[in-house]
CSV table of C-alpha atoms in Angstrom, one decimal:
chain,number,residue,atom,x,y,z
A,1,MET,CA,44.8,95.0,41.2
A,2,GLN,CA,46.6,91.9,43.3
A,3,HIS,CA,47.2,89.7,40.3
A,4,ILE,CA,49.6,89.6,36.8
A,5,THR,CA,47.2,90.6,33.9
A,6,GLY,CA,47.4,89.5,30.2
A,7,ILE,CA,46.0,91.4,27.2
A,8,ALA,CA,43.0,92.3,26.5
A,9,ARG,CA,41.1,89.6,24.0
A,10,ASN,CA,39.7,92.3,21.9
A,11,GLN,CA,42.9,94.6,21.3
A,12,MET,CA,45.0,94.5,18.0
A,13,VAL,CA,48.5,93.0,18.3
A,14,PHE,CA,51.0,93.2,15.8
A,15,THR,CA,53.4,90.7,15.1
A,16,SER,CA,54.8,87.5,12.8
A,17,LEU,CA,54.7,83.8,13.1
A,18,GLU,CA,58.4,84.5,12.4
A,19,ASP,CA,58.3,86.4,16.0
A,20,SER,CA,56.7,83.6,17.9
A,21,ILE,CA,59.3,81.1,17.1
A,22,SER,CA,62.6,81.2,19.2
A,23,GLU,CA,65.9,80.6,17.6
A,24,ASP,CA,66.8,77.3,19.0
A,25,ASN,CA,62.8,75.8,18.6
A,26,SER,CA,63.4,72.1,17.0
A,27,VAL,CA,60.7,73.1,14.6
A,28,ARG,CA,63.4,75.2,12.6
A,29,PHE,CA,65.8,72.0,12.6
A,30,VAL,CA,62.8,70.2,11.2
A,31,ASP,CA,62.1,73.3,8.4
A,32,ALA,CA,65.9,73.3,7.3
A,33,PHE,CA,66.0,69.3,7.5
A,34,VAL,CA,63.4,69.0,4.9
A,35,GLU,CA,63.8,71.8,2.5
A,36,ASN,CA,67.5,70.6,1.8
A,37,ILE,CA,66.3,67.0,1.2
A,38,ASP,CA,66.0,65.7,-2.3
A,39,LEU,CA,62.8,63.4,-1.4
A,40,LYS,CA,62.6,62.2,-5.2
A,41,ALA,CA,65.9,60.7,-4.6
A,42,LEU,CA,64.7,59.3,-1.4
A,43,GLY,CA,62.0,57.4,-3.3
A,44,PHE,CA,58.7,59.1,-2.0
A,45,GLU,CA,56.1,60.4,-3.8
A,46,LEU,CA,56.1,63.6,-4.7
A,47,GLN,CA,52.8,65.1,-5.8
A,48,MET,CA,52.3,66.4,-9.0
A,49,LEU,CA,50.9,69.9,-9.8
A,50,LYS,CA,47.6,69.7,-11.6
A,51,THR,CA,46.2,71.4,-14.4
A,52,GLU,CA,42.5,70.9,-13.0
A,53,GLY,CA,41.0,71.2,-9.6
A,54,ARG,CA,42.1,71.9,-6.7
A,55,ARG,CA,45.9,72.2,-6.5
A,56,SER,CA,48.0,69.4,-3.9
A,57,PHE,CA,49.8,70.0,-0.8
A,58,SER,CA,53.2,69.3,-1.6
A,59,THR,CA,55.3,66.0,0.2
A,60,GLN,CA,57.5,68.3,2.0
A,61,THR,CA,54.3,69.5,3.7
A,62,PHE,CA,53.6,66.4,5.0
A,63,LEU,CA,57.0,65.3,5.8
A,64,LYS,CA,57.0,68.4,8.1
A,65,ILE,CA,53.9,67.0,9.6
A,66,TYR,CA,54.9,64.2,10.5
A,67,LEU,CA,58.6,64.7,11.4
A,68,TYR,CA,57.1,67.5,13.9
A,69,GLY,CA,54.1,65.2,15.2
A,70,TYR,CA,56.5,62.2,16.4
A,71,LEU,CA,59.0,64.3,18.0
A,72,ASN,CA,56.4,65.7,20.0
A,73,GLY,CA,54.4,62.4,20.9
A,74,LEU,CA,51.1,63.0,18.3
A,75,ARG,CA,50.9,60.5,15.3
A,76,SER,CA,47.2,60.1,14.8
A,77,SER,CA,46.5,61.9,11.6
A,78,ARG,CA,43.4,63.1,12.7
A,79,LYS,CA,44.9,64.7,16.4
A,80,LEU,CA,48.0,66.3,13.7
A,81,GLU,CA,45.1,68.2,11.5
A,82,LYS,CA,43.9,69.6,14.8
A,83,GLU,CA,47.3,70.8,15.5
A,84,CYS,CA,48.0,72.1,12.4
A,85,VAL,CA,44.9,75.1,13.4
A,86,ARG,CA,45.7,75.8,16.8
A,87,ASN,CA,49.8,74.9,17.1
A,88,ILE,CA,51.6,78.2,16.5
A,89,GLU,CA,54.8,76.1,15.5
A,90,LEU,CA,53.4,74.0,13.1
A,91,GLN,CA,51.4,77.2,12.0
A,92,TRP,CA,55.3,78.6,11.2
A,93,LEU,CA,56.1,75.5,9.6
A,94,LEU,CA,53.8,74.6,6.6
A,95,PHE,CA,52.9,78.8,6.7
A,96,GLY,CA,49.4,77.9,7.7
A,97,LEU,CA,48.4,75.6,5.7
A,98,VAL,CA,45.8,72.9,6.8
A,99,PRO,CA,46.0,69.1,5.3
A,100,ASN,CA,42.5,67.1,6.2
A,101,TYR,CA,43.9,64.2,8.1
A,102,HIS,CA,43.0,62.1,5.6
A,103,SER,CA,46.2,63.3,3.0
A,104,ILE,CA,48.5,63.1,6.2
A,105,SER,CA,47.4,59.7,6.8
A,106,ASP,CA,47.7,58.3,3.1
A,107,PHE,CA,51.5,60.1,3.3
A,108,ARG,CA,52.4,57.9,6.0
A,109,LYS,CA,50.9,54.5,4.6
A,110,ASN,CA,52.5,55.4,1.4
A,111,ASN,CA,56.1,56.1,1.4
A,112,PRO,CA,57.7,53.6,3.9
A,113,SER,CA,60.6,53.2,1.8
A,114,GLY,CA,61.5,56.8,1.8
A,115,LEU,CA,61.5,57.3,5.8
A,116,LYS,CA,63.8,54.0,5.4
A,117,LYS,CA,65.9,56.1,3.5
A,118,LEU,CA,65.6,59.6,5.2
A,119,PHE,CA,66.7,57.4,8.4
A,120,LYS,CA,69.8,56.6,6.9
A,121,VAL,CA,70.5,59.7,5.5
A,122,PHE,CA,70.2,61.7,8.7
A,123,VAL,CA,73.2,58.2,10.0
A,124,SER,CA,75.2,59.5,7.3
A,125,PHE,CA,75.3,63.1,8.4
A,126,LEU,CA,75.5,62.2,12.4
A,127,LYS,CA,78.6,60.2,11.0
A,128,ASP,CA,79.8,63.3,8.9
A,129,ALA,CA,79.3,65.7,12.2
A,130,ASP,CA,81.3,63.6,14.1
A,131,LEU,CA,78.6,62.0,16.6
A,132,ILE,CA,78.9,58.6,15.4
A,133,ALA,CA,82.3,56.7,16.4
A,134,GLY,CA,81.7,53.6,14.3
A,135,GLU,CA,83.5,51.4,17.0
A,136,THR,CA,81.2,49.7,19.6
A,137,ILE,CA,77.8,49.1,18.9
A,138,ALA,CA,74.7,47.3,20.7
A,139,ILE,CA,72.3,45.8,19.3
A,140,ASP,CA,69.0,44.7,20.5
A,141,GLY,CA,65.8,44.5,19.6
A,142,THR,CA,61.9,45.0,21.1
A,143,LYS,CA,58.5,44.1,20.7
A,144,SER,CA,55.9,46.3,19.2
A,145,ARG,CA,52.0,45.1,19.6
A,146,ALA,CA,51.0,45.0,15.9
A,147,HIS,CA,47.0,45.5,15.2
A,148,ASN,CA,45.8,42.5,15.2
A,149,SER,CA,44.4,40.6,18.2
A,150,LYS,CA,45.3,37.6,19.7
A,151,LYS,CA,42.1,36.3,18.9
A,152,ALA,CA,42.7,37.1,15.2
A,153,ASN,CA,45.4,34.7,15.3
A,154,PHE,CA,46.0,31.3,14.6
A,155,ASN,CA,47.8,28.1,14.6
A,156,GLN,CA,46.9,24.1,13.8
A,157,LYS,CA,46.2,23.2,17.0
A,158,LYS,CA,43.9,26.8,17.8
A,159,ILE,CA,42.2,25.9,14.6
A,160,ASP,CA,41.3,22.1,15.3
A,161,LYS,CA,40.1,23.2,18.6
A,162,HIS,CA,38.0,25.4,17.3
A,163,LEU,CA,36.7,22.6,14.8
A,164,ALA,CA,36.3,20.3,17.6
A,165,TYR,CA,34.1,22.8,19.7
A,166,ILE,CA,31.5,23.3,16.6
A,167,GLU,CA,31.4,19.2,15.8
A,168,GLU,CA,30.9,19.1,19.7
A,169,LYS,CA,28.2,22.2,19.9
A,170,THR,CA,26.6,20.8,15.9
A,171,GLN,CA,26.4,17.2,17.8
A,172,GLN,CA,24.4,18.4,20.6
A,173,TYR,CA,22.4,20.6,18.4
A,174,LEU,CA,21.1,18.0,16.2
A,175,ASP,CA,20.4,15.4,19.5
A,176,GLU,CA,18.0,18.4,20.6
A,177,LEU,CA,16.6,18.9,17.4
A,178,ALA,CA,16.1,15.4,17.3
A,179,GLN,CA,13.7,15.5,20.7
A,180,ASN,CA,12.2,18.3,19.7
A,181,ASP,CA,10.7,16.8,16.6
A,182,GLU,CA,9.1,13.7,18.6
A,183,LYS,CA,7.7,16.9,20.9
A,184,GLU,CA,6.5,19.1,17.5
A,185,ASN,CA,7.5,21.8,18.6
A,186,SER,CA,8.2,23.9,15.7
A,187,VAL,CA,9.4,27.4,17.2
A,188,THR,CA,12.4,25.6,19.1
A,189,ILE,CA,13.1,23.3,15.7
A,190,THR,CA,13.3,26.5,13.5
A,191,LYS,CA,16.2,28.9,16.6
A,192,ILE,CA,18.2,25.0,16.6
A,193,GLN,CA,18.5,24.8,12.7
A,194,GLU,CA,19.8,28.7,12.6
A,195,LYS,CA,22.4,27.8,15.4
A,196,ILE,CA,23.6,24.6,12.9
A,197,GLU,CA,23.7,26.8,10.1
A,198,ARG,CA,25.7,29.5,11.7
A,199,LEU,CA,27.9,26.4,13.4
A,200,LYS,CA,28.3,25.3,9.6
A,201,LYS,CA,29.3,28.9,8.6
A,202,ASN,CA,32.2,29.6,10.8
A,203,LYS,CA,33.4,25.7,10.2
A,204,LEU,CA,33.8,27.1,6.3
A,205,GLY,CA,35.3,29.6,7.9
A,206,TYR,CA,38.4,27.9,9.7
A,207,GLU,CA,38.7,25.5,6.8
A,208,VAL,CA,39.4,27.9,4.9
A,209,LEU,CA,41.8,29.6,7.2
A,210,GLU,CA,43.4,26.1,7.7
A,211,GLU,CA,44.2,25.9,3.5
A,212,LYS,CA,45.5,29.5,4.3
A,213,LEU,CA,48.0,28.3,6.9
A,214,LYS,CA,49.0,25.5,5.3
A,215,ALA,CA,49.4,26.7,2.2
A,216,SER,CA,52.0,29.6,3.5
A,217,GLY,CA,53.9,27.5,5.1
A,218,GLU,CA,53.9,28.7,8.4
A,219,PRO,CA,53.2,27.8,12.0
A,220,GLN,CA,50.8,30.7,12.6
A,221,ILE,CA,48.9,33.3,10.3
A,222,SER,CA,46.8,36.3,11.4
A,223,THR,CA,43.7,37.7,9.9
A,224,THR,CA,44.1,41.3,10.5
A,225,ASP,CA,47.3,41.7,9.8
A,226,GLU,CA,48.8,39.1,7.8
A,227,ASP,CA,52.6,39.8,8.1
A,228,SER,CA,52.0,39.8,12.6
A,229,ARG,CA,53.0,36.9,14.7
A,230,ALA,CA,52.7,36.0,17.7
A,231,LEU,CA,56.1,36.2,19.6
A,232,LEU,CA,57.1,35.8,23.0
A,233,VAL,CA,57.4,39.2,24.9
A,234,GLN,CA,58.7,38.6,28.1
A,235,GLY,CA,58.4,35.3,30.2
A,236,GLN,CA,55.9,33.5,28.9
A,237,VAL,CA,54.0,36.6,28.0
A,238,VAL,CA,53.1,36.2,24.2
A,239,GLU,CA,51.7,38.7,22.1
A,240,VAL,CA,50.7,39.6,18.4
A,241,SER,CA,53.2,42.2,17.3
A,242,TYR,CA,56.8,42.9,15.8
A,243,ASN,CA,60.3,43.2,16.4
A,244,ILE,CA,62.0,46.4,16.3
A,245,GLN,CA,65.9,45.7,15.9
A,246,ALA,CA,68.1,48.7,16.7
A,247,ALA,CA,71.7,49.0,16.1
A,248,VAL,CA,72.9,52.1,18.1
A,249,ASP,CA,76.7,53.5,18.8
A,250,ALA,CA,78.2,53.6,22.2
A,251,GLN,CA,79.7,57.4,21.7
A,252,TYR,CA,76.6,59.4,22.3
A,253,ASN,CA,74.0,56.6,22.4
A,254,LEU,CA,72.5,57.4,18.9
A,255,VAL,CA,70.8,54.5,16.7
A,256,VAL,CA,72.6,53.6,13.1
A,257,ALA,CA,70.8,51.2,11.5
A,258,THR,CA,67.0,49.6,12.2
A,259,HIS,CA,64.4,47.6,10.8
A,260,THR,CA,61.5,46.0,11.8
A,261,ILE,CA,61.0,41.7,11.7
A,262,ASN,CA,57.9,39.4,12.3
A,263,ARG,CA,60.1,37.0,14.1
A,264,ASN,CA,62.3,36.5,17.5
A,265,ASP,CA,65.7,37.2,18.0
A,266,ARG,CA,67.6,33.6,17.2
A,267,ASN,CA,68.0,34.2,13.3
A,268,ALA,CA,67.9,38.4,13.4
A,269,LEU,CA,71.9,39.1,14.4
A,270,SER,CA,73.7,39.4,10.5
A,271,ALA,CA,70.8,41.3,9.1
A,272,ILE,CA,70.7,43.9,11.8
A,273,ALA,CA,75.2,43.9,12.2
A,274,ILE,CA,76.0,44.3,8.2
A,275,GLU,CA,73.0,47.2,8.0
A,276,ALA,CA,75.0,49.3,10.7
A,277,LYS,CA,78.1,48.4,9.0
A,278,GLU,CA,76.7,49.7,5.7
A,279,ASN,CA,75.0,52.6,7.0
A,280,LEU,CA,78.2,53.8,8.0
A,281,GLY,CA,80.5,53.0,5.6
A,282,ILE,CA,83.0,51.0,7.6
A,283,GLU,CA,85.4,48.4,7.6
A,284,THR,CA,84.8,46.6,11.3
A,285,PHE,CA,83.8,47.2,14.7
A,286,THR,CA,82.6,45.2,17.5
A,287,ALA,CA,79.0,44.2,17.8
A,288,LEU,CA,77.6,43.7,21.7
A,289,VAL,CA,74.7,41.5,22.1
A,290,ASP,CA,72.4,39.2,24.2
A,291,LYS,CA,71.9,35.3,24.4
A,292,GLY,CA,68.8,35.6,22.4
A,293,TYR,CA,70.9,36.0,19.7
A,294,HIS,CA,73.5,33.5,19.6
A,295,ASN,CA,73.4,31.5,17.2
A,296,GLY,CA,76.3,29.8,14.9
A,297,ARG,CA,75.7,30.8,11.5
A,298,GLU,CA,74.5,34.3,12.1
A,299,ILE,CA,77.8,34.4,13.9
A,300,THR,CA,79.9,33.0,11.1
A,301,GLN,CA,78.0,35.4,8.8
A,302,CYS,CA,78.9,38.5,10.7
A,303,LYS,CA,82.7,36.5,11.0
A,304,GLU,CA,83.0,36.6,7.0
A,305,GLN,CA,81.8,40.6,7.1
A,306,ASN,CA,84.8,41.2,9.6
A,307,ILE,CA,82.2,42.1,12.1
A,308,ILE,CA,83.8,41.1,15.8
A,309,THR,CA,81.0,39.4,17.8
A,310,ILE,CA,81.0,40.0,21.5
A,311,VAL,CA,77.5,37.7,22.0
A,312,ALA,CA,76.6,36.5,25.8
A,313,HIS,CA,75.8,32.8,25.3
A,314,PRO,CA,73.0,31.2,27.1
A,315,ASP,CA,73.2,29.2,29.9
A,316,GLN,CA,75.1,25.8,30.5
A,317,GLY,CA,72.2,22.8,30.6
A,318,LYS,CA,70.6,22.1,33.7
A,319,SER,CA,71.9,19.1,35.7
A,320,ASN,CA,69.8,15.8,37.1
A,321,GLU,CA,70.5,13.1,39.4
A,322,ASN,CA,70.3,10.6,36.3
A,323,GLY,CA,71.8,13.3,33.9
A,324,THR,CA,75.4,14.6,32.9
A,325,GLN,CA,76.5,16.7,35.8
A,326,PRO,CA,78.5,20.2,35.8
A,327,ASP,CA,81.7,19.1,35.8
A,328,TYR,CA,81.0,17.3,32.4
A,329,PHE,CA,79.2,19.3,29.9
A,330,VAL,CA,80.6,20.3,26.7
A,331,SER,CA,82.3,23.4,27.7
A,332,LYS,CA,84.2,21.1,30.2
A,333,PHE,CA,85.7,18.9,27.0
A,334,ILE,CA,88.7,20.2,25.4
A,335,TYR,CA,88.8,20.4,21.3
A,336,ASN,CA,91.8,19.6,20.0
A,337,THR,CA,92.5,21.6,16.6
A,338,ASP,CA,95.7,20.0,15.4
A,339,ASP,CA,93.9,16.6,14.9
A,340,ASP,CA,89.9,17.2,15.0
A,341,THR,CA,89.4,15.3,18.2
A,342,TYR,CA,88.2,15.7,21.8
A,343,THR,CA,89.6,15.3,25.1
A,344,CYS,CA,87.2,14.8,28.0
A,345,PRO,CA,87.4,15.6,31.7
A,346,ALA,CA,88.7,12.0,32.8
A,347,ASN,CA,91.5,12.7,30.0
A,348,GLN,CA,89.9,9.8,27.0
A,349,VAL,CA,90.5,11.1,23.7
A,350,LEU,CA,86.8,11.5,21.3
A,351,LYS,CA,87.2,10.7,17.9
A,352,THR,CA,84.6,11.3,14.8
A,353,THR,CA,85.0,9.9,11.4
A,354,GLY,CA,84.5,12.9,9.3
A,355,ARG,CA,81.4,12.4,8.6
A,356,TRP,CA,78.6,15.6,8.0
A,357,HIS,CA,75.2,15.0,9.6
A,358,LYS,CA,72.4,17.5,9.1
A,359,LYS,CA,70.1,18.7,12.3
A,360,THR,CA,67.2,20.9,11.4
A,361,ARG,CA,65.1,23.1,13.5
A,362,ASP,CA,62.9,25.9,13.5
A,363,ARG,CA,63.3,26.5,9.8
A,364,ASP,CA,67.2,26.5,10.7
A,365,SER,CA,69.3,23.6,9.9
A,366,TYR,CA,73.4,23.0,9.8
A,367,ASP,CA,75.9,20.4,9.4
A,368,PHE,CA,77.7,18.7,12.1
A,369,LYS,CA,80.2,16.0,13.0
A,370,LYS,CA,79.9,13.0,16.3
A,371,TYR,CA,82.5,12.4,18.2
A,372,ARG,CA,83.1,9.0,20.0
A,373,THR,CA,85.0,7.4,22.3
A,374,PRO,CA,84.9,3.3,23.2
A,375,ALA,CA,86.8,4.1,26.7
A,376,CYS,CA,83.3,5.4,27.7
A,377,LYS,CA,82.3,1.6,28.0
A,378,GLU,CA,85.2,0.7,31.0
A,379,CYS,CA,84.7,4.4,32.4
A,380,PRO,CA,84.3,4.7,36.5
A,381,VAL,CA,82.6,8.1,36.2
A,382,LYS,CA,80.1,7.5,33.0
A,383,SER,CA,77.0,7.7,35.2
A,384,LEU,CA,77.9,11.3,35.9
A,385,CYS,CA,78.7,12.1,32.0
A,386,THR,CA,76.1,10.5,30.1
A,387,SER,CA,73.1,7.8,30.0
A,388,ARG,CA,73.5,7.6,27.1
A,389,THR,CA,73.9,3.3,26.8
A,390,GLY,CA,76.4,3.4,24.1
A,391,GLY,CA,78.6,6.3,25.5
A,392,ARG,CA,79.0,10.2,25.5
A,393,GLU,CA,79.0,11.4,22.0
A,394,ILE,CA,79.7,14.8,21.6
A,395,ASP,CA,78.2,16.9,18.1
A,396,ARG,CA,80.3,19.8,16.3
A,397,SER,CA,78.5,22.0,14.4
A,398,GLN,CA,80.1,23.7,11.2
A,399,TYR,CA,80.3,27.0,13.0
A,400,ALA,CA,82.0,26.1,16.0
A,401,ASP,CA,85.2,27.7,15.2
A,402,ALA,CA,83.3,31.1,14.8
A,403,VAL,CA,81.1,30.4,18.0
A,404,ALA,CA,84.5,29.0,19.8
A,405,GLU,CA,86.3,32.8,19.1
A,406,ASN,CA,82.9,34.1,19.9
A,407,ASN,CA,82.7,32.8,23.4
A,408,GLN,CA,86.5,33.5,23.8
A,409,ARG,CA,86.0,37.0,23.7
A,410,TYR,CA,82.9,37.4,25.6
A,411,GLN,CA,85.0,35.9,28.5
A,412,ALA,CA,87.3,38.3,28.0
A,413,ASN,CA,85.6,41.6,27.8
A,414,ALA,CA,83.4,40.9,30.7
A,415,GLN,CA,83.8,44.9,31.8
A,416,LEU,CA,83.2,46.2,27.5
A,417,TYR,CA,80.0,43.4,27.4
A,418,ARG,CA,78.1,45.4,30.9
A,419,LYS,CA,78.2,48.6,28.4
A,420,ARG,CA,75.6,46.8,26.7
A,421,GLN,CA,72.6,48.0,28.6
A,422,GLU,CA,73.6,51.4,29.6
A,423,ILE,CA,74.1,51.8,25.3
A,424,ASN,CA,70.7,50.5,24.0
A,425,GLU,CA,67.9,49.6,26.2
A,426,HIS,CA,67.6,53.3,27.7
A,427,ILE,CA,66.5,53.6,23.9
A,428,PHE,CA,63.6,51.2,24.2
A,429,GLY,CA,62.0,52.5,27.2
A,430,THR,CA,62.3,56.3,25.9
A,431,ILE,CA,60.4,55.3,22.9
A,432,LYS,CA,57.7,52.6,24.6
A,433,ARG,CA,57.1,54.2,27.7
A,434,GLN,CA,58.5,57.7,27.8
A,435,TRP,CA,56.6,58.5,24.5
A,436,GLY,CA,54.3,55.8,24.2
A,437,TYR,CA,55.3,54.2,20.8
A,438,ASN,CA,54.7,50.5,22.0
A,439,HIS,CA,52.4,49.8,19.5
A,440,THR,CA,51.5,50.2,15.6
A,441,ASN,CA,48.3,50.8,13.4
A,442,LEU,CA,49.2,50.2,10.2
A,443,THR,CA,49.5,46.5,8.9
A,444,GLY,CA,52.0,44.8,6.6
A,445,LEU,CA,55.3,44.4,7.7
A,446,GLU,CA,56.5,47.3,5.3
A,447,LYS,CA,54.4,49.7,6.3
A,448,VAL,CA,55.3,49.0,9.8
A,449,ASN,CA,59.0,49.2,8.7
A,450,GLY,CA,58.2,52.6,7.4
A,451,GLU,CA,56.9,54.3,10.9
A,452,HIS,CA,59.7,52.6,13.2
A,453,SER,CA,62.6,53.9,10.8
A,454,LEU,CA,60.6,57.3,11.6
A,455,ILE,CA,60.2,57.0,15.1
A,456,MET,CA,64.4,56.3,15.3
A,457,LEU,CA,64.7,59.3,12.9
A,458,VAL,CA,62.6,61.6,15.4
A,459,TYR,CA,65.1,59.8,18.3
A,460,ASN,CA,68.4,60.8,17.0
A,461,ILE,CA,67.2,64.6,15.7
A,462,LYS,CA,66.3,64.8,19.3
A,463,ARG,CA,69.2,63.6,21.1
A,464,ALA,CA,71.2,65.4,18.2
A,465,ILE,CA,69.5,69.0,19.2
A,466,ASN,CA,70.6,68.0,22.8
A,467,ILE,CA,74.0,67.3,22.1
A,468,LEU,CA,74.5,70.0,19.6
A,469,GLY,CA,71.6,72.3,20.1
A,470,VAL,CA,69.1,73.5,17.0
A,471,PRO,CA,71.9,76.5,15.4
A,472,GLU,CA,74.4,74.6,15.6
A,473,LEU,CA,72.4,71.5,14.3
A,474,ILE,CA,71.1,73.6,11.0
A,475,ALA,CA,74.5,74.9,10.7
A,476,GLY,CA,75.6,71.6,10.1
A,477,SER,CA,72.9,70.4,8.3
A,478,ILE,CA,72.6,73.1,4.9
A,479,PRO,CA,73.5,71.7,2.1
A,480,LEU,CA,72.6,68.0,3.9
A,481,THR,CA,73.2,65.2,0.7
A,482,VAL,CA,71.7,62.2,-0.1
């Protein structure tokens, strides 16, 4: 016989599940990890022992299922139930138990807080294992599609457009109704009346939606998942999604902090930076962040928390024939700390009255002072500096000192900043492109936060296994403190 033959299917084989799982199989770490955690202390909903009826599965069983599932690209509860039957690794992990898909699904929905705390526990373990240095941390975000289509997301402009269309179609049907009344076409009249009634119901629905939007105080509202928002994903592309924030340590590219928000990055820096500091229990670190996070208030809050920021500053404003030319951008004006003045490129001094003004934009506000000089009226280069009749005016915000310090660090540490992409960009590529975790089927910010924390936990587990190996990781995780 030319080909290799296998075992006869009706032949009896004596073996055990234990013999089927190698010592370096990642499922062994999942088992050791879950068995040595106090799930009650982390806030997981524990399955209580019943005196009557069918006994329930333990909380540890469901956590093992999801850790194994996400490690292997499986997050559908129905698929996980099937795997419990046919997958020998899950049979070993669960001692042959097979929970139904509904119970598996409920565990993930009911324990978002526990999953977030579990991620933090593992970060502490990685820090104790010297896999996290806590010196340089790159911060970035990525969008995850929400369980809410664009059609089910509305702002005032979109609602007005629908209401205007309904008014237009209603008038059109009323005109048709009047014409058919003269012809006494009863069948056509009935059909038109049905269409008008349907439009009235649709109009009522949009009016209710408009009231909800105004009551929420938000610029948009989603109907399937109320917490999801239409966010700018790339260029001009907008998707109804969530924004996953992640802080990644530079030593082994491990995630040290993560949470999910439903807004863009502009107001997100301080929260994720402070979370990283608290998770690691450190006094300070250097944060590398892209220009989408450049916000004076956020940079100032990081400074107050002793976090050193290197945030890329946005590009300078564009010049035009009748506007400010590059040589006269604000960055060319020198601020004099001693007397609180600015010196312009023409060597004129701009002074302030010391009065504070307030500016509000995009749900953000800050105080600022204005700086002017009467020399602008006779300045020979005024046309290159400003098109403003009264002359050039410089605004200096209350956060200007912290922003200036950050910008100086950015200019002085170009080589260090270039490492930012190397540290954290590939993590999102792995999670979204390789693993396919580019969307969520859960609804509500809290539940989505729980799932994304689970994804980041699994990423850290995989990376730690690649660095140390399963036996060494198990040896270091017992006992694992909460």
